[in-house]
Amino acid sequence: MNSLRNASELNMASIQMVSTPSLSENLEVAEGLIKAAADCGAQIAVLPEYFCLMGLKDTDKVNAREAAGSGPIQERLATIAQENNIYLVAGTIPLEAKESNKVLNTSLVFDPTGKQIARYDKIHLFGFQTETERYEESETITAGSQPGQFAIRINEVDWHFGLSICYDLRFPELYRALGQVDCHIIPAAFTYTTGKDHWEILLRARAIENQCYVLSSAQGGVHLNQRRTWGESMLIDPWGEILSNLPEGEGFIQGKLSKDKLKEVRSKLPALKHRKL
């Protein structure tokens, strides 16, 4: 009975960082946190958006870009996944775009052998402006065009995941387009300003309306470029309950996905079957 129950659960870890302009420093921090999560039994670990570089200026990520499939960041991530025998959703890294002055903000997924098994290029690009803050990702990032997802099989059980990134969270049609999944994985670097008002509400809404788990991995603190990110990495169940969260600072949270919980929620309130549009 216990072995069957364990097979229907999946141990997830969300890593929270306060990334710096130092690529090597960020990779070391990420590696240490992934190892700690794996040592605690995590089968999948998720890194935040911009985990490898939070530059002093927006163009720093353009200078750090890599070609798809090769480069020191991707090679290090593959090695980390393999050494820790873990599935790794590697937040976002800058990959080459068609325009030489821009990058794709890309989430890569590696399996426990170090093989890349999925890729998602961020579709929705953040723009925000007040008297004291301004962000315009489209100046240095090229938008992706295809939704991203992946599936894995562990102990004869299939698990399906949706991939989205930060600002995507505000566009529920993307999540509908991904179809039914067990968990939406959302690396992010939400600003403090928008995060305090909208982050938790949006995450819980995506979990409730899609009747699935949501695991977010966030940047959470004051960065050397003086940007402040909200943090609050969290795991939310299909009923919208927060199972685990980390308010600020570096660290990680853990929790389990349960097939039984997914079946329970979807059977007592079969909203996904009631859709008309």
Rosetta silent file (secondary structure, phi, psi, omega in degrees, C-alpha in Angstrom):
SEQUENCE: MNSLRNASELNMASIQMVSTPSLSENLEVAEGLIKAAADCGAQIAVLPEYFCLMGLKDTDKVNAREAAGSGPIQERLATIAQENNIYLVAGTIPLEAKESNKVLNTSLVFDPTGKQIARYDKIHLFGFQTETERYEESETITAGSQPGQFAIRINEVDWHFGLSICYDLRFPELYRALGQVDCHIIPAAFTYTTGKDHWEILLRARAIENQCYVLSSAQGGVHLNQRRTWGESMLIDPWGEILSNLPEGEGFIQGKLSKDKLKEVRSKLPALKHRKL
SCORE:     score description
SCORE:     0.000 S_00000001
   1 L     0.000  -46.222 -179.022    0.000    0.000    0.000 S_00000001
   2 H   -63.816  -40.183 -178.710    2.749    2.464    0.932 S_00000001
   3 H   -66.082  -36.485  177.514    4.735    1.745   -2.227 S_00000001
   4 H   -67.390  -41.333  179.257    1.632    2.329   -4.350 S_00000001
   5 H   -64.235  -43.354  179.717    0.899    5.563   -2.532 S_00000001
   6 H   -62.738  -35.020  179.733    4.503    6.732   -2.916 S_00000001
   7 H   -66.180  -26.029 -178.765    4.352    5.983   -6.642 S_00000001
   8 L   -93.117   12.169  175.916    1.392    8.345   -6.953 S_00000001
   9 E  -123.102  151.449  179.789    3.340   11.175   -5.328 S_00000001
  10 E  -134.630  127.225 -176.238    6.172   13.286   -6.680 S_00000001
  11 E   -87.752  118.429 -175.607    8.607   15.245   -4.524 S_00000001
  12 E  -114.058  147.805  174.280    9.161   18.771   -5.857 S_00000001
  13 E  -130.903  136.463  175.202   11.562   21.520   -4.803 S_00000001
  14 E  -114.653  125.945 -176.473   11.413   25.210   -5.644 S_00000001
  15 E  -101.633  131.561  178.192   14.623   27.171   -5.289 S_00000001
  16 E  -111.453  137.677 -177.443   14.595   30.862   -4.428 S_00000001
  17 E  -134.653  167.311  169.706   17.579   33.114   -5.116 S_00000001
  18 L  -127.139   77.940 -168.519   18.738   36.722   -4.961 S_00000001
  19 L   -67.286  154.267 -175.459   20.880   36.590   -8.073 S_00000001
  20 L  -116.701  179.553  175.084   23.837   38.904   -8.706 S_00000001
  21 L   -76.147   -1.142 -178.747   25.720   40.164  -11.782 S_00000001
  22 L   -96.095  111.193  179.875   28.243   37.308  -11.306 S_00000001
  23 H   -60.193  -46.030 -177.781   27.428   34.319  -13.479 S_00000001
  24 H   -64.789  -40.250  179.105   29.865   32.020  -11.672 S_00000001
  25 H   -63.854  -44.044 -179.929   28.585   33.041   -8.243 S_00000001
  26 H   -64.180  -40.364  179.352   24.955   32.442   -9.225 S_00000001
  27 H   -65.700  -36.403  177.364   25.736   29.019  -10.676 S_00000001
  28 H   -65.831  -43.747  178.275   27.526   28.023   -7.473 S_00000001
  29 H   -62.347  -46.287 -179.807   24.584   29.113   -5.333 S_00000001
  30 H   -60.282  -44.704 -179.249   22.138   27.299   -7.601 S_00000001
  31 H   -61.387  -42.558  179.988   24.230   24.130   -7.543 S_00000001
  32 H   -63.614  -41.505 -179.338   24.432   24.151   -3.748 S_00000001
  33 H   -71.464  -36.916  176.320   20.684   24.605   -3.341 S_00000001
  34 H   -63.842  -43.019  178.680   19.879   21.919   -5.912 S_00000001
  35 H   -62.369  -42.870  179.403   22.157   19.480   -4.103 S_00000001
  36 H   -62.024  -40.991  179.006   20.521   20.306   -0.769 S_00000001
  37 H   -66.663  -42.160  178.531   17.077   19.744   -2.275 S_00000001
  38 H   -63.653  -39.860  178.477   18.139   16.454   -3.870 S_00000001
  39 H   -63.349  -24.633  178.445   19.619   15.301   -0.556 S_00000001
  40 L   -91.285    7.404  173.616   16.171   15.961    0.973 S_00000001
  41 L   100.056    5.235 -179.713   14.526   13.679   -1.573 S_00000001
  42 L   -64.764  135.091  176.221   13.474   16.092   -4.322 S_00000001
  43 L   -97.918  -24.976  174.489   12.879   14.415   -7.673 S_00000001
  44 E  -132.668  134.609  175.339   12.391   17.680   -9.554 S_00000001
  45 E  -122.147  142.606 -177.720   14.022   21.023   -8.749 S_00000001
  46 E  -123.090  130.845  176.984   13.023   24.369  -10.235 S_00000001
  47 L   -99.701  156.540 -178.584   15.229   27.478  -10.493 S_00000001
  48 L   -79.524  167.924  172.485   13.896   31.054  -10.759 S_00000001
  49 L   -59.614  143.274  179.096   13.841   33.374  -13.737 S_00000001
  50 L    56.730   26.598 -177.987   17.208   35.084  -14.333 S_00000001
  51 L   -59.048  -33.066 -173.671   18.808   32.720  -11.793 S_00000001
  52 L   -84.938  -16.292 -177.303   22.118   32.800  -13.665 S_00000001
  53 L  -164.640  118.428  169.265   22.372   36.575  -14.063 S_00000001
  54 L  -116.135   89.607 -168.092   20.692   39.646  -12.627 S_00000001
  55 L   -70.756  166.319  175.413   22.818   42.212  -14.411 S_00000001
  56 L   -73.095  -25.068  173.392   23.646   45.786  -13.483 S_00000001
  57 L  -140.713  158.211 -172.920   22.001   46.781  -16.770 S_00000001
  58 L   -60.566  -29.937 -176.914   19.528   45.006  -19.035 S_00000001
  59 L   -75.557   -9.854  179.090   22.057   44.476  -21.817 S_00000001
  60 H   -58.402  -36.212 -178.822   24.277   42.330  -19.579 S_00000001
  61 H   -69.364  -27.403  177.282   22.178   39.281  -20.424 S_00000001
  62 H   -65.770  -39.841  179.600   22.750   39.898  -24.129 S_00000001
  63 H   -69.347  -21.398 -178.106   26.502   39.655  -23.565 S_00000001
  64 L   -97.062    4.003 -172.801   26.010   36.359  -21.672 S_00000001
  65 L   -64.709  152.645  178.512   23.820   34.697  -24.322 S_00000001
  66 E  -125.959  156.545  171.963   24.509   31.190  -25.562 S_00000001
  67 L   -73.874  146.149  179.519   23.615   29.243  -28.685 S_00000001
  68 L   -59.994  127.810  175.985   20.876   26.684  -28.117 S_00000001
  69 L    93.015   -6.876  179.210   22.389   23.357  -27.123 S_00000001
  70 L  -151.550  152.155  179.739   25.893   24.552  -26.271 S_00000001
  71 L   134.151  156.527 -174.732   27.639   26.871  -23.872 S_00000001
  72 H   -62.444  -34.172  179.372   29.026   26.862  -20.338 S_00000001
  73 H   -66.445  -48.996 -178.620   25.688   27.613  -18.614 S_00000001
  74 H   -64.314  -38.990  179.031   23.880   24.782  -20.366 S_00000001
  75 H   -65.543  -40.507  179.420   26.764   22.369  -19.839 S_00000001
  76 H   -65.341  -41.160  179.465   26.910   23.192  -16.123 S_00000001
  77 H   -63.376  -42.544  178.376   23.160   22.680  -15.751 S_00000001
  78 H   -61.275  -41.049  179.321   23.314   19.306  -17.480 S_00000001
  79 H   -66.122  -42.686  179.802   26.124   18.246  -15.151 S_00000001
  80 H   -61.628  -43.867  178.641   24.247   19.431  -12.053 S_00000001
  81 H   -61.010  -44.264 -178.017   21.147   17.445  -13.071 S_00000001
  82 H   -67.713  -45.657 -177.585   23.219   14.337  -13.711 S_00000001
  83 H   -65.102  -28.310 -178.991   25.320   14.563  -10.548 S_00000001
  84 L  -101.754    2.953  177.736   22.218   14.978   -8.397 S_00000001
  85 L    50.238   53.143 -171.704   20.118   12.424  -10.320 S_00000001
  86 L  -139.329  149.322  168.286   17.295   14.942  -10.576 S_00000001
  87 E   -77.750  134.579 -175.206   15.001   16.516  -13.128 S_00000001
  88 E  -126.510  117.938  172.020   15.969   20.176  -13.360 S_00000001
  89 E   -96.026  106.836 -165.077   13.777   22.996  -14.645 S_00000001
  90 L   -89.706   61.752  171.276   16.459   25.594  -15.158 S_00000001
  91 L    39.404 -119.770  169.668   14.595   28.859  -14.562 S_00000001
  92 L  -137.680  145.112  172.370   15.596   31.028  -17.492 S_00000001
  93 E  -129.899  156.862  179.872   18.848   31.552  -19.329 S_00000001
  94 E   -84.829  119.593  175.921   19.629   33.930  -22.226 S_00000001
  95 E  -111.169  156.534 -178.274   19.785   32.182  -25.603 S_00000001
  96 E   -59.874  137.008  174.543   20.655   33.693  -28.961 S_00000001
  97 L  -111.322  174.382  179.239   17.823   35.391  -30.837 S_00000001
  98 L   -63.972  -38.458  176.987   17.650   36.421  -34.493 S_00000001
  99 L   -81.472  133.048 -175.505   18.456   40.020  -33.525 S_00000001
 100 L   -69.540  -18.457 -178.339   22.035   40.383  -32.322 S_00000001
 101 L  -100.423   13.107  179.958   21.040   42.908  -29.641 S_00000001
 102 L  -136.248  167.465  176.936   18.389   40.672  -28.059 S_00000001
 103 E  -131.595  166.825  165.485   18.028   37.254  -26.439 S_00000001
 104 E   -94.719  135.011  178.173   15.357   34.645  -25.898 S_00000001
 105 E   -94.006   99.702 -161.270   14.470   34.274  -22.223 S_00000001
 106 E  -116.841  134.673  173.537   14.408   30.499  -22.142 S_00000001
 107 E  -100.732  125.713  178.803   13.475   27.805  -19.652 S_00000001
 108 E  -113.982  146.423  178.005   15.247   24.472  -20.232 S_00000001
 109 E  -119.381  129.752  179.124   14.428   21.118  -18.652 S_00000001
 110 E  -116.554  143.080  176.777   17.084   18.463  -18.062 S_00000001
 111 L   -91.392  175.973 -175.319   16.527   14.844  -17.051 S_00000001
 112 L   -65.638   -8.993  173.917   18.654   12.948  -14.484 S_00000001
 113 L   -91.845   -4.540 -177.261   21.105   11.861  -17.224 S_00000001
 114 L    92.002    4.345  179.454   21.746   15.511  -18.119 S_00000001
 115 L   -81.425  136.277  175.023   19.786   15.354  -21.362 S_00000001
 116 E   -76.293  124.671 -175.730   17.702   18.396  -22.311 S_00000001
 117 E  -115.387   -9.258  178.578   14.102   17.197  -22.687 S_00000001
 118 E  -158.667  158.559  178.594   12.119   20.431  -23.042 S_00000001
 119 E  -149.346  140.341  174.106   12.428   24.107  -23.865 S_00000001
 120 E  -139.921  126.429  175.866   10.144   27.105  -23.537 S_00000001
 121 E   -97.300  124.578 -176.089   10.876   30.652  -24.742 S_00000001
 122 L   -52.471  127.269 -176.118    8.974   33.270  -22.731 S_00000001
 123 L   -87.556  -49.295 -175.078    6.021   34.527  -24.760 S_00000001
 124 L   -94.281  123.044 -175.328    4.722   37.539  -22.810 S_00000001
 125 L  -101.977  130.196 -172.841    7.265   40.298  -22.199 S_00000001
 126 L   -71.760  133.632  171.891    6.934   42.506  -19.137 S_00000001
 127 E  -137.610  130.175 -175.288    6.416   46.243  -19.437 S_00000001
 128 E  -156.751  136.545 -179.142    5.796   48.482  -16.427 S_00000001
 129 E  -149.569  129.905  169.671    6.361   52.141  -15.694 S_00000001
 130 L  -129.410 -169.898  178.088    5.779   54.519  -12.795 S_00000001
 131 L   -68.270  -23.204 -175.097    7.577   57.705  -11.784 S_00000001
 132 L  -115.584  -12.029 -177.575   10.238   55.633  -10.006 S_00000001
 133 L  -132.481  144.952  173.927   10.326   52.316  -11.882 S_00000001
 134 E  -149.156  128.720  175.868   10.578   51.289  -15.514 S_00000001
 135 E  -134.447  133.179  178.394   10.850   47.844  -17.072 S_00000001
 136 E  -145.975   86.591 -174.658   10.637   47.062  -20.778 S_00000001
 137 H   -63.178  -28.060 -176.770   11.751   43.518  -21.555 S_00000001
 138 H   -64.463  -15.226  178.243   11.027   43.874  -25.266 S_00000001
 139 H   -71.784  -25.422 -178.119   14.077   46.155  -25.583 S_00000001
 140 L  -128.295   -2.173 -177.163   16.447   43.234  -24.945 S_00000001
 141 E  -126.440  138.502  171.965   14.262   40.115  -25.320 S_00000001
 142 L   -95.795  130.970 -177.462   12.581   38.524  -28.324 S_00000001
 143 L   -71.025  142.568  171.049    9.236   36.933  -27.490 S_00000001
 144 L   -76.962  175.478 -176.442    8.709   33.224  -27.963 S_00000001
 145 L  -133.371  -11.741 -175.258    5.689   31.910  -29.870 S_00000001
 146 L  -117.989  130.113  173.872    5.057   28.327  -28.740 S_00000001
 147 L   -59.843  154.544 -177.191    3.644   27.131  -25.398 S_00000001
 148 E  -122.087  141.669  175.041    5.915   24.742  -23.531 S_00000001
 149 E  -156.646  167.092  175.471    5.259   21.517  -21.661 S_00000001
 150 E  -154.387  161.382  178.351    6.890   18.200  -20.839 S_00000001
 151 E  -133.136  145.075  175.862    6.025   14.782  -19.464 S_00000001
 152 E  -132.112  161.474  178.768    8.037   12.304  -17.425 S_00000001
 153 E  -128.539  118.667  179.930    7.408    8.758  -16.249 S_00000001
 154 E  -129.296  127.526 -179.534    8.549    7.672  -12.779 S_00000001
 155 L    52.156   44.720  177.569    7.675    4.301  -11.212 S_00000001
 156 L    66.457   15.723  178.058    5.208    3.586  -14.030 S_00000001
 157 E  -116.124  131.487  179.505    3.341    6.850  -13.330 S_00000001
 158 E   -91.996  135.732  177.685    3.076    9.622  -15.926 S_00000001
 159 E  -125.603  134.124 -177.052    3.360   13.259  -14.855 S_00000001
 160 E  -118.472  134.158 -174.912    2.521   16.203  -17.113 S_00000001
 161 E  -127.670  141.570  171.009    3.837   19.737  -16.605 S_00000001
 162 E  -100.571  145.186  179.396    3.124   23.119  -18.145 S_00000001
 163 E  -113.940  129.194  172.849    5.917   25.663  -18.552 S_00000001
 164 L  -149.817  169.855 -173.265    5.438   29.403  -18.235 S_00000001
 165 L  -139.409  121.499  167.237    7.538   32.314  -16.994 S_00000001
 166 H    43.499 -102.331 -174.232    6.751   35.270  -14.718 S_00000001
 167 H   -59.531  -24.268  174.707    4.612   37.778  -16.686 S_00000001
 168 H   -52.768  -28.445 -175.601    2.915   34.857  -18.479 S_00000001
 169 H   -55.207  -25.659 -176.718    1.028   34.401  -15.207 S_00000001
 170 H   -85.398    3.014 -174.465   -1.303   37.277  -16.146 S_00000001
 171 L  -123.164   85.906 -173.478   -2.537   35.556  -19.325 S_00000001
 172 H   -61.792  -22.718  179.398   -4.887   32.681  -18.436 S_00000001
 173 H   -63.436  -28.647  176.605   -5.436   31.792  -22.090 S_00000001
 174 H   -63.233  -41.883 -177.955   -1.878   30.442  -22.203 S_00000001
 175 H   -70.329  -35.846  174.038   -2.681   27.958  -19.453 S_00000001
 176 H   -63.505  -39.196 -179.215   -5.881   26.874  -21.184 S_00000001
 177 H   -64.072  -27.732 -179.617   -3.872   26.313  -24.371 S_00000001
 178 L   -75.900  -14.588  178.725   -1.569   23.936  -22.493 S_00000001
 179 L    76.842 -165.337 -175.677   -4.480   21.650  -21.653 S_00000001
 180 L   -78.393  124.389  178.361   -4.780   19.440  -18.592 S_00000001
 181 L  -130.759  164.998  175.092   -1.554   19.078  -16.618 S_00000001
 182 L   -80.915  -32.190 -175.370   -0.627   17.850  -13.156 S_00000001
 183 E  -156.309  135.606  169.328    1.404   20.975  -12.365 S_00000001
 184 E   -95.765  127.835  179.832    2.236   24.339  -13.863 S_00000001
 185 E  -104.346  125.221 -171.769    5.858   25.319  -13.213 S_00000001
 186 E  -131.925   92.546  169.831    6.462   29.073  -13.107 S_00000001
 187 E   -70.701  143.053 -175.250    9.964   30.555  -12.668 S_00000001
 188 E  -153.048  163.618  171.336    9.690   34.279  -11.952 S_00000001
 189 L  -141.194   58.093 -178.041   11.350   37.516  -10.911 S_00000001
 190 L   -60.642  138.497  175.085    8.256   39.506   -9.943 S_00000001
 191 E   -67.790  155.276  177.662    8.928   43.068   -8.885 S_00000001
 192 H   -60.300  -40.524 -175.892    8.196   43.929   -5.268 S_00000001
 193 H   -59.932  -48.969 -178.620    5.651   46.536   -6.422 S_00000001
 194 H   -82.611  -31.160 -177.085    3.470   44.141   -8.421 S_00000001
 195 H   -63.174  -42.095 -175.443    4.247   41.071   -6.335 S_00000001
 196 H   -65.304  -26.131 -177.797    2.834   42.362   -3.071 S_00000001
 197 H   -98.487  -31.395 -167.617   -0.539   43.029   -4.691 S_00000001
 198 H  -122.473  -23.061 -169.780   -0.925   40.360   -7.379 S_00000001
 199 H   -55.770  -60.134 -176.345    1.526   37.439   -7.045 S_00000001
 200 H   -62.623  -41.939 -178.882   -0.322   35.137   -4.638 S_00000001
 201 H   -59.851  -46.433 -178.546   -3.750   35.933   -6.109 S_00000001
 202 H   -66.265  -42.829  179.852   -2.643   35.102   -9.651 S_00000001
 203 H   -62.162  -45.410 -178.569   -0.854   31.885   -8.655 S_00000001
 204 H   -67.597  -35.936  177.247   -3.828   30.605   -6.689 S_00000001
 205 H   -62.804  -44.166  179.023   -6.195   31.542   -9.506 S_00000001
 206 H   -62.793  -37.372  177.979   -4.164   29.547  -12.030 S_00000001
 207 H   -66.963  -47.312 -175.880   -4.201   26.532   -9.679 S_00000001
 208 H   -65.680  -47.755 -173.803   -7.943   26.759   -8.964 S_00000001
 209 H   -73.483  -25.180  178.124   -9.145   27.339  -12.515 S_00000001
 210 H  -100.612    0.004  177.759   -6.904   24.625  -13.999 S_00000001
 211 L    47.146   53.085  179.745   -7.428   22.220  -11.076 S_00000001
 212 L  -147.081  169.783  173.753   -3.739   21.435  -10.854 S_00000001
 213 E   -73.284  153.154  171.366   -0.720   22.126   -8.720 S_00000001
 214 E  -129.847  125.903  176.516    1.277   25.303   -9.276 S_00000001
 215 E  -119.347  117.110  178.681    4.932   25.490   -8.316 S_00000001
 216 E  -109.864  144.293  177.336    6.590   28.895   -8.547 S_00000001
 217 E  -126.022  119.858 -167.749   10.281   29.642   -8.132 S_00000001
 218 E  -120.700  158.100  160.977   11.094   33.274   -7.485 S_00000001
 219 E   -80.548  140.604 -174.356   13.804   35.831   -7.061 S_00000001
 220 L  -147.631   78.558  177.494   13.349   37.268   -3.575 S_00000001
 221 L   165.754 -167.861  178.575   15.320   40.211   -2.283 S_00000001
 222 E   -96.278  124.547 -175.944   17.293   43.359   -3.071 S_00000001
 223 L   -95.927  165.145 -178.228   19.773   42.882   -5.920 S_00000001
 224 L   -64.263  -22.207  176.665   23.023   44.711   -6.586 S_00000001
 225 L   -84.041    9.051  178.660   21.335   46.581   -9.444 S_00000001
 226 L    73.402    5.004  173.507   18.965   47.996   -6.772 S_00000001
 227 L   -76.772  139.943  176.697   16.028   46.070   -8.164 S_00000001
 228 E  -114.658  124.289  179.220   13.841   44.504   -5.478 S_00000001
 229 E  -105.511  156.579 -166.746   12.019   41.268   -6.214 S_00000001
 230 L   -79.204  -35.460 -175.670    9.064   39.939   -4.294 S_00000001
 231 L    80.065 -139.854 -179.308   10.010   36.329   -3.494 S_00000001
 232 L    60.138   46.876  168.770    7.271   34.108   -2.039 S_00000001
 233 E   -57.761  137.814 -177.335    8.170   30.962   -3.959 S_00000001
 234 E  -154.027  154.973  172.005    5.288   28.611   -3.302 S_00000001
 235 E  -111.577  126.521 -176.980    3.615   25.293   -3.982 S_00000001
 236 E  -121.443  138.172 -178.251   -0.175   25.463   -4.332 S_00000001
 237 L   -88.690  173.824 -174.511   -2.515   22.484   -4.551 S_00000001
 238 L   -66.397  -10.771  176.586   -5.423   22.050   -7.030 S_00000001
 239 L   -94.906   -2.395  178.656   -7.912   23.470   -4.487 S_00000001
 240 L    93.355    8.654 -179.478   -5.876   26.670   -4.210 S_00000001
 241 L   -84.579  135.177  176.652   -4.307   25.919   -0.828 S_00000001
 242 E   -79.904  117.737 -177.324   -0.718   27.061   -0.262 S_00000001
 243 E   -89.384  -31.324 -178.864    1.247   23.998    0.851 S_00000001
 244 E  -160.545  145.380  176.694    4.642   25.654    1.253 S_00000001
 245 E  -155.972  156.852  178.500    6.201   29.070    0.701 S_00000001
 246 E  -128.289  109.362 -173.914    9.399   31.037    1.277 S_00000001
 247 L   -59.873  -56.459 -175.803    8.849   34.793    1.797 S_00000001
 248 L  -144.580  165.969  171.726   12.332   36.200    1.078 S_00000001
 249 L    81.851  175.602  179.795   15.991   35.333    0.643 S_00000001
 250 L   -76.747  148.033  177.145   17.872   32.317   -0.663 S_00000001
 251 E   154.856 -164.663  176.502   16.675   28.822    0.086 S_00000001
 252 E  -151.037  157.216  173.649   14.202   26.244   -1.132 S_00000001
 253 E  -118.016  157.626  177.529   10.814   24.796   -0.343 S_00000001
 254 E  -133.713  155.699  175.375    9.618   21.250   -0.854 S_00000001
 255 E  -172.295  172.124 -176.149    6.290   19.529   -1.230 S_00000001
 256 E  -116.297  137.902  167.259    4.593   16.606   -2.928 S_00000001
 257 E   -84.965  140.637 -178.951    2.294   16.367   -5.892 S_00000001
 258 E  -127.699  122.590  174.953   -0.417   13.767   -5.337 S_00000001
 259 H   -62.383  -35.003  179.718   -2.383   12.012   -8.062 S_00000001
 260 H   -62.812  -41.350  178.928   -5.014   11.211   -5.432 S_00000001
 261 H   -65.416  -41.692  178.025   -5.496   14.910   -4.643 S_00000001
 262 H   -59.731  -45.986  179.545   -5.807   15.754   -8.337 S_00000001
 263 H   -64.022  -40.563 -179.114   -8.472   13.060   -8.780 S_00000001
 264 H   -60.351  -50.461 -177.749  -10.322   14.195   -5.652 S_00000001
 265 H   -64.906  -43.497 -175.844  -10.597   17.835   -6.745 S_00000001
 266 H   -73.865  -22.071  179.377  -11.486   17.032  -10.345 S_00000001
 267 H   -85.820  -37.898 -178.377  -14.133   14.488   -9.380 S_00000001
 268 H   -78.176  -26.186  176.945  -15.976   16.550   -6.747 S_00000001
 269 L  -137.521   82.234 -173.239  -15.977   19.695   -8.912 S_00000001
 270 L   -77.422   55.988 -175.609  -15.500   18.603  -12.558 S_00000001
 271 H   -61.469  -34.739 -178.922  -15.128   22.155  -13.852 S_00000001
 272 H   -63.629  -29.852  178.326  -12.695   21.160  -16.592 S_00000001
 273 H   -82.117  -16.318 -178.010  -15.409   18.932  -18.087 S_00000001
 274 H   -89.513   -1.267 -177.005  -17.978   21.729  -17.803 S_00000001
 275 L   -61.699  141.263  179.036  -16.083   24.122  -20.088 S_00000001
 276 L  -111.555  -22.973 -176.380  -18.072   25.533  -23.009 S_00000001
 277 L  -114.762    0.000    0.000  -15.473   27.705  -24.751 S_00000001
